[in-house]
Amino acid sequence: MVERLAVHWGADVSLARRAAWLHDITKEMPYEEQLQLIDEHGIILTGTQRSKKIIHAFSGSVLAWRKFDEPEEVCGAIRWHTTARRGMTLLEKIIWLADLTEEGRDFSGVSKIRDLAFKSLTDALIMGFDTTLSVLISRGSEIDANMIEARNFEIAGKLKGTEDEKNRFKQ
Ligand SMILES: [Fe+2]
């Protein structure tokens, strides 16, 4: 999925491959070690980001940089692969979507998101955010503010596009 998406959207395939390979690199690392890595790097996490499901994205980005000397694009894609963020780069979008829809995921709508990812990254992201947020809400889980901002950003971009289209036809 990652490589196909990278080729399809013109992203750097080797960086995409590296980010995909490394994105969960600290998932099995003891929690305290992850916290230490992040602290040493000067990243300040919110309470929500300190949750076990999210923290590995932050610690993973630090380790990818320290241990493998990965470039900023790869570290960013690792850092935002769980929460997403406002104004993601192309590589960050691809890694977020590929992680959400990776083989073995069978939540309702997953195949629609996979298809959409090759048609419109914006639409795929919005559907991905909506699906993820519904699941988090139904479980009574916390929601990282970055995901809300990421969703607002993509929706605003889409509306702006629509507005521009409308204006274009008025002239
Ligand atoms: Fe992960």
PDB file of C-alpha atoms and ligand atoms in Angstrom:
ATOM      1  CA  MET A   1       0.000   0.000   0.000  1.00  0.00           C
ATOM      2  CA  VAL A   2       2.740   2.492   0.999  1.00  0.00           C
ATOM      3  CA  GLU A   3       4.811   1.972  -2.126  1.00  0.00           C
ATOM      4  CA  ARG A   4       1.794   2.003  -4.417  1.00  0.00           C
ATOM      5  CA  LEU A   5       0.541   5.207  -2.823  1.00  0.00           C
ATOM      6  CA  ALA A   6       3.981   6.830  -3.009  1.00  0.00           C
ATOM      7  CA  VAL A   7       4.299   6.000  -6.710  1.00  0.00           C
ATOM      8  CA  HIS A   8       0.727   7.076  -7.401  1.00  0.00           C
ATOM      9  CA  TRP A   9       1.112  10.492  -5.744  1.00  0.00           C
ATOM     10  CA  GLY A  10       4.709  11.132  -6.752  1.00  0.00           C
ATOM     11  CA  ALA A  11       6.248  10.873  -3.273  1.00  0.00           C
ATOM     12  CA  ASP A  12       9.793   9.653  -2.689  1.00  0.00           C
ATOM     13  CA  VAL A  13       9.381   5.879  -2.661  1.00  0.00           C
ATOM     14  CA  SER A  14      12.545   5.102  -0.719  1.00  0.00           C
ATOM     15  CA  LEU A  15      11.655   7.582   2.048  1.00  0.00           C
ATOM     16  CA  ALA A  16       8.122   6.185   2.152  1.00  0.00           C
ATOM     17  CA  ARG A  17       9.533   2.673   2.447  1.00  0.00           C
ATOM     18  CA  ARG A  18      11.840   3.727   5.298  1.00  0.00           C
ATOM     19  CA  ALA A  19       9.069   5.514   7.192  1.00  0.00           C
ATOM     20  CA  ALA A  20       6.802   2.493   6.816  1.00  0.00           C
ATOM     21  CA  TRP A  21       9.550   0.173   8.013  1.00  0.00           C
ATOM     22  CA  LEU A  22      10.403   2.289  11.056  1.00  0.00           C
ATOM     23  CA  HIS A  23       7.054   3.767  12.101  1.00  0.00           C
ATOM     24  CA  ASP A  24       6.420   1.336  14.979  1.00  0.00           C
ATOM     25  CA  ILE A  25      10.071   0.906  15.929  1.00  0.00           C
ATOM     26  CA  THR A  26       9.546   1.765  19.616  1.00  0.00           C
ATOM     27  CA  LYS A  27       6.151   0.116  20.047  1.00  0.00           C
ATOM     28  CA  GLU A  28       7.626  -2.663  22.188  1.00  0.00           C
ATOM     29  CA  MET A  29      10.068  -0.407  24.055  1.00  0.00           C
ATOM     30  CA  PRO A  30       9.346  -0.002  27.782  1.00  0.00           C
ATOM     31  CA  TYR A  31       7.195   3.063  28.447  1.00  0.00           C
ATOM     32  CA  GLU A  32       9.740   4.759  30.726  1.00  0.00           C
ATOM     33  CA  GLU A  33      12.468   4.433  28.090  1.00  0.00           C
ATOM     34  CA  GLN A  34      10.200   6.006  25.528  1.00  0.00           C
ATOM     35  CA  LEU A  35       9.483   8.895  27.870  1.00  0.00           C
ATOM     36  CA  GLN A  36      13.195   9.365  28.481  1.00  0.00           C
ATOM     37  CA  LEU A  37      14.000   9.433  24.761  1.00  0.00           C
ATOM     38  CA  ILE A  38      11.347  12.068  24.205  1.00  0.00           C
ATOM     39  CA  ASP A  39      12.463  14.116  27.219  1.00  0.00           C
ATOM     40  CA  GLU A  40      16.087  14.047  26.117  1.00  0.00           C
ATOM     41  CA  HIS A  41      15.028  15.346  22.757  1.00  0.00           C
ATOM     42  CA  GLY A  42      13.137  18.241  24.360  1.00  0.00           C
ATOM     43  CA  ILE A  43       9.717  17.280  23.057  1.00  0.00           C
ATOM     44  CA  ILE A  44       6.913  18.238  25.430  1.00  0.00           C
ATOM     45  CA  LEU A  45       3.955  15.905  25.190  1.00  0.00           C
ATOM     46  CA  THR A  46       0.375  16.677  26.142  1.00  0.00           C
ATOM     47  CA  GLY A  47      -1.374  14.336  28.570  1.00  0.00           C
ATOM     48  CA  THR A  48      -3.139  12.613  25.696  1.00  0.00           C
ATOM     49  CA  GLN A  49       0.105  12.093  23.796  1.00  0.00           C
ATOM     50  CA  ARG A  50       1.583  10.331  26.811  1.00  0.00           C
ATOM     51  CA  SER A  51      -0.930   7.499  26.306  1.00  0.00           C
ATOM     52  CA  LYS A  52       0.622   4.178  25.318  1.00  0.00           C
ATOM     53  CA  LYS A  53      -1.158   4.124  21.965  1.00  0.00           C
ATOM     54  CA  ILE A  54       0.259   7.462  20.899  1.00  0.00           C
ATOM     55  CA  ILE A  55       3.634   7.846  22.607  1.00  0.00           C
ATOM     56  CA  HIS A  56       5.425   5.332  20.351  1.00  0.00           C
ATOM     57  CA  ALA A  57       4.961   7.677  17.402  1.00  0.00           C
ATOM     58  CA  PHE A  58       6.934  10.395  19.197  1.00  0.00           C
ATOM     59  CA  SER A  59       9.606   8.121  20.645  1.00  0.00           C
ATOM     60  CA  GLY A  60       9.870   6.339  17.276  1.00  0.00           C
ATOM     61  CA  SER A  61      10.597   9.583  15.460  1.00  0.00           C
ATOM     62  CA  VAL A  62      13.391  10.389  17.926  1.00  0.00           C
ATOM     63  CA  LEU A  63      14.937   6.932  17.626  1.00  0.00           C
ATOM     64  CA  ALA A  64      14.726   6.983  13.825  1.00  0.00           C
ATOM     65  CA  TRP A  65      16.703  10.211  13.869  1.00  0.00           C
ATOM     66  CA  ARG A  66      19.226   9.157  16.520  1.00  0.00           C
ATOM     67  CA  LYS A  67      19.862   5.587  15.527  1.00  0.00           C
ATOM     68  CA  PHE A  68      19.331   5.624  11.785  1.00  0.00           C
ATOM     69  CA  ASP A  69      19.979   9.283  11.034  1.00  0.00           C
ATOM     70  CA  GLU A  70      16.718   9.474   9.134  1.00  0.00           C
ATOM     71  CA  PRO A  71      15.866  12.759   7.438  1.00  0.00           C
ATOM     72  CA  GLU A  72      13.203  15.108   8.748  1.00  0.00           C
ATOM     73  CA  GLU A  73      10.592  13.868   6.237  1.00  0.00           C
ATOM     74  CA  VAL A  74      10.840  10.297   7.537  1.00  0.00           C
ATOM     75  CA  CYS A  75      10.905  11.361  11.210  1.00  0.00           C
ATOM     76  CA  GLY A  76       7.848  13.569  10.645  1.00  0.00           C
ATOM     77  CA  ALA A  77       5.920  10.739   9.029  1.00  0.00           C
ATOM     78  CA  ILE A  78       6.715   8.537  12.036  1.00  0.00           C
ATOM     79  CA  ARG A  79       5.898  11.259  14.557  1.00  0.00           C
ATOM     80  CA  TRP A  80       2.436  11.960  13.133  1.00  0.00           C
ATOM     81  CA  HIS A  81       1.402   8.434  12.134  1.00  0.00           C
ATOM     82  CA  THR A  82      -1.092   8.083  14.990  1.00  0.00           C
ATOM     83  CA  THR A  83      -2.545  11.537  15.714  1.00  0.00           C
ATOM     84  CA  ALA A  84      -1.964  13.153  12.321  1.00  0.00           C
ATOM     85  CA  ARG A  85      -1.588  16.940  12.376  1.00  0.00           C
ATOM     86  CA  ARG A  86      -2.711  20.109  10.678  1.00  0.00           C
ATOM     87  CA  GLY A  87      -1.063  20.563   7.268  1.00  0.00           C
ATOM     88  CA  MET A  88       0.606  17.201   6.876  1.00  0.00           C
ATOM     89  CA  THR A  89       3.259  16.669   4.203  1.00  0.00           C
ATOM     90  CA  LEU A  90       2.556  14.267   1.344  1.00  0.00           C
ATOM     91  CA  LEU A  91       4.678  11.584   2.984  1.00  0.00           C
ATOM     92  CA  GLU A  92       2.927  12.064   6.345  1.00  0.00           C
ATOM     93  CA  LYS A  93      -0.465  11.654   4.673  1.00  0.00           C
ATOM     94  CA  ILE A  94       0.622   8.496   2.878  1.00  0.00           C
ATOM     95  CA  ILE A  95       2.048   6.892   6.012  1.00  0.00           C
ATOM     96  CA  TRP A  96      -1.017   7.836   8.084  1.00  0.00           C
ATOM     97  CA  LEU A  97      -3.401   6.334   5.534  1.00  0.00           C
ATOM     98  CA  ALA A  98      -1.274   3.256   4.903  1.00  0.00           C
ATOM     99  CA  ASP A  99      -1.093   2.587   8.642  1.00  0.00           C
ATOM    100  CA  LEU A 100      -4.840   3.046   9.078  1.00  0.00           C
ATOM    101  CA  THR A 101      -5.684   0.703   6.224  1.00  0.00           C
ATOM    102  CA  GLU A 102      -2.825  -1.816   6.475  1.00  0.00           C
ATOM    103  CA  GLU A 103      -3.493  -5.467   5.758  1.00  0.00           C
ATOM    104  CA  GLY A 104      -5.447  -7.138   8.510  1.00  0.00           C
ATOM    105  CA  ARG A 105      -7.538  -4.065   9.367  1.00  0.00           C
ATOM    106  CA  ASP A 106     -11.171  -4.924   8.859  1.00  0.00           C
ATOM    107  CA  PHE A 107     -13.174  -2.060  10.346  1.00  0.00           C
ATOM    108  CA  SER A 108     -16.236  -0.911   8.485  1.00  0.00           C
ATOM    109  CA  GLY A 109     -15.250   1.395   5.618  1.00  0.00           C
ATOM    110  CA  VAL A 110     -11.629   0.283   5.390  1.00  0.00           C
ATOM    111  CA  SER A 111     -11.852  -0.798   1.747  1.00  0.00           C
ATOM    112  CA  LYS A 112     -13.592   2.473   0.828  1.00  0.00           C
ATOM    113  CA  ILE A 113     -10.719   4.424   2.433  1.00  0.00           C
ATOM    114  CA  ARG A 114      -8.176   2.256   0.567  1.00  0.00           C
ATOM    115  CA  ASP A 115      -9.900   3.070  -2.738  1.00  0.00           C
ATOM    116  CA  LEU A 116     -10.286   6.748  -1.909  1.00  0.00           C
ATOM    117  CA  ALA A 117      -6.575   7.009  -1.078  1.00  0.00           C
ATOM    118  CA  PHE A 118      -5.827   6.600  -4.801  1.00  0.00           C
ATOM    119  CA  LYS A 119      -8.455   9.116  -5.868  1.00  0.00           C
ATOM    120  CA  SER A 120      -8.269  11.930  -3.335  1.00  0.00           C
ATOM    121  CA  LEU A 121      -5.941  12.041  -0.340  1.00  0.00           C
ATOM    122  CA  THR A 122      -8.134  14.735   1.197  1.00  0.00           C
ATOM    123  CA  ASP A 123     -11.300  12.634   0.969  1.00  0.00           C
ATOM    124  CA  ALA A 124      -9.477   9.542   2.225  1.00  0.00           C
ATOM    125  CA  LEU A 125      -8.048  11.476   5.163  1.00  0.00           C
ATOM    126  CA  ILE A 126     -11.408  12.982   6.103  1.00  0.00           C
ATOM    127  CA  MET A 127     -13.077   9.576   6.003  1.00  0.00           C
ATOM    128  CA  GLY A 128     -10.161   8.125   7.951  1.00  0.00           C
ATOM    129  CA  PHE A 129     -10.411  10.829  10.616  1.00  0.00           C
ATOM    130  CA  ASP A 130     -14.196  10.447  10.861  1.00  0.00           C
ATOM    131  CA  THR A 131     -13.913   6.695  11.243  1.00  0.00           C
ATOM    132  CA  THR A 132     -11.120   6.925  13.813  1.00  0.00           C
ATOM    133  CA  LEU A 133     -12.904   9.626  15.806  1.00  0.00           C
ATOM    134  CA  SER A 134     -16.166   7.634  15.870  1.00  0.00           C
ATOM    135  CA  VAL A 135     -14.310   4.624  17.223  1.00  0.00           C
ATOM    136  CA  LEU A 136     -12.523   6.702  19.866  1.00  0.00           C
ATOM    137  CA  ILE A 137     -15.788   8.341  20.924  1.00  0.00           C
ATOM    138  CA  SER A 138     -17.664   5.031  21.053  1.00  0.00           C
ATOM    139  CA  ARG A 139     -14.928   3.645  23.309  1.00  0.00           C
ATOM    140  CA  GLY A 140     -14.961   6.701  25.538  1.00  0.00           C
ATOM    141  CA  SER A 141     -11.302   7.321  24.662  1.00  0.00           C
ATOM    142  CA  GLU A 142      -9.382  10.573  24.675  1.00  0.00           C
ATOM    143  CA  ILE A 143      -8.858  12.403  21.393  1.00  0.00           C
ATOM    144  CA  ASP A 144      -5.645  14.185  20.559  1.00  0.00           C
ATOM    145  CA  ALA A 145      -6.278  17.782  19.514  1.00  0.00           C
ATOM    146  CA  ASN A 146      -3.977  17.319  16.516  1.00  0.00           C
ATOM    147  CA  MET A 147      -6.473  14.991  14.892  1.00  0.00           C
ATOM    148  CA  ILE A 148      -9.284  17.508  15.225  1.00  0.00           C
ATOM    149  CA  GLU A 149      -7.032  20.182  13.747  1.00  0.00           C
ATOM    150  CA  ALA A 150      -5.952  17.858  10.944  1.00  0.00           C
ATOM    151  CA  ARG A 151      -9.586  17.143  10.102  1.00  0.00           C
ATOM    152  CA  ASN A 152     -10.556  20.833  10.184  1.00  0.00           C
ATOM    153  CA  PHE A 153      -7.600  21.661   7.960  1.00  0.00           C
ATOM    154  CA  GLU A 154      -8.515  19.081   5.316  1.00  0.00           C
ATOM    155  CA  ILE A 155     -12.179  20.091   5.371  1.00  0.00           C
ATOM    156  CA  ALA A 156     -11.306  23.785   5.069  1.00  0.00           C
ATOM    157  CA  GLY A 157      -9.028  22.980   2.132  1.00  0.00           C
ATOM    158  CA  LYS A 158     -11.816  21.085   0.455  1.00  0.00           C
ATOM    159  CA  LEU A 159     -14.362  23.854   0.989  1.00  0.00           C
ATOM    160  CA  LYS A 160     -11.895  26.421  -0.285  1.00  0.00           C
ATOM    161  CA  GLY A 161     -11.447  24.322  -3.385  1.00  0.00           C
ATOM    162  CA  THR A 162     -15.198  24.256  -3.878  1.00  0.00           C
ATOM    163  CA  GLU A 163     -15.416  28.010  -3.332  1.00  0.00           C
ATOM    164  CA  ASP A 164     -12.641  28.626  -5.843  1.00  0.00           C
ATOM    165  CA  GLU A 165     -14.429  26.447  -8.342  1.00  0.00           C
ATOM    166  CA  LYS A 166     -17.644  28.383  -7.832  1.00  0.00           C
ATOM    167  CA  ASN A 167     -15.868  31.726  -8.239  1.00  0.00           C
ATOM    168  CA  ARG A 168     -14.114  30.498 -11.338  1.00  0.00           C
ATOM    169  CA  PHE A 169     -17.405  29.760 -13.014  1.00  0.00           C
ATOM    170  CA  LYS A 170     -18.875  33.145 -12.002  1.00  0.00           C
ATOM    171  CA  GLN A 171     -16.269  35.057 -13.982  1.00  0.00           C
TER     172      GLN A 171
HETATM  173 FE    FE B   1       1.899   2.784  15.325  1.00  0.00          FE
END
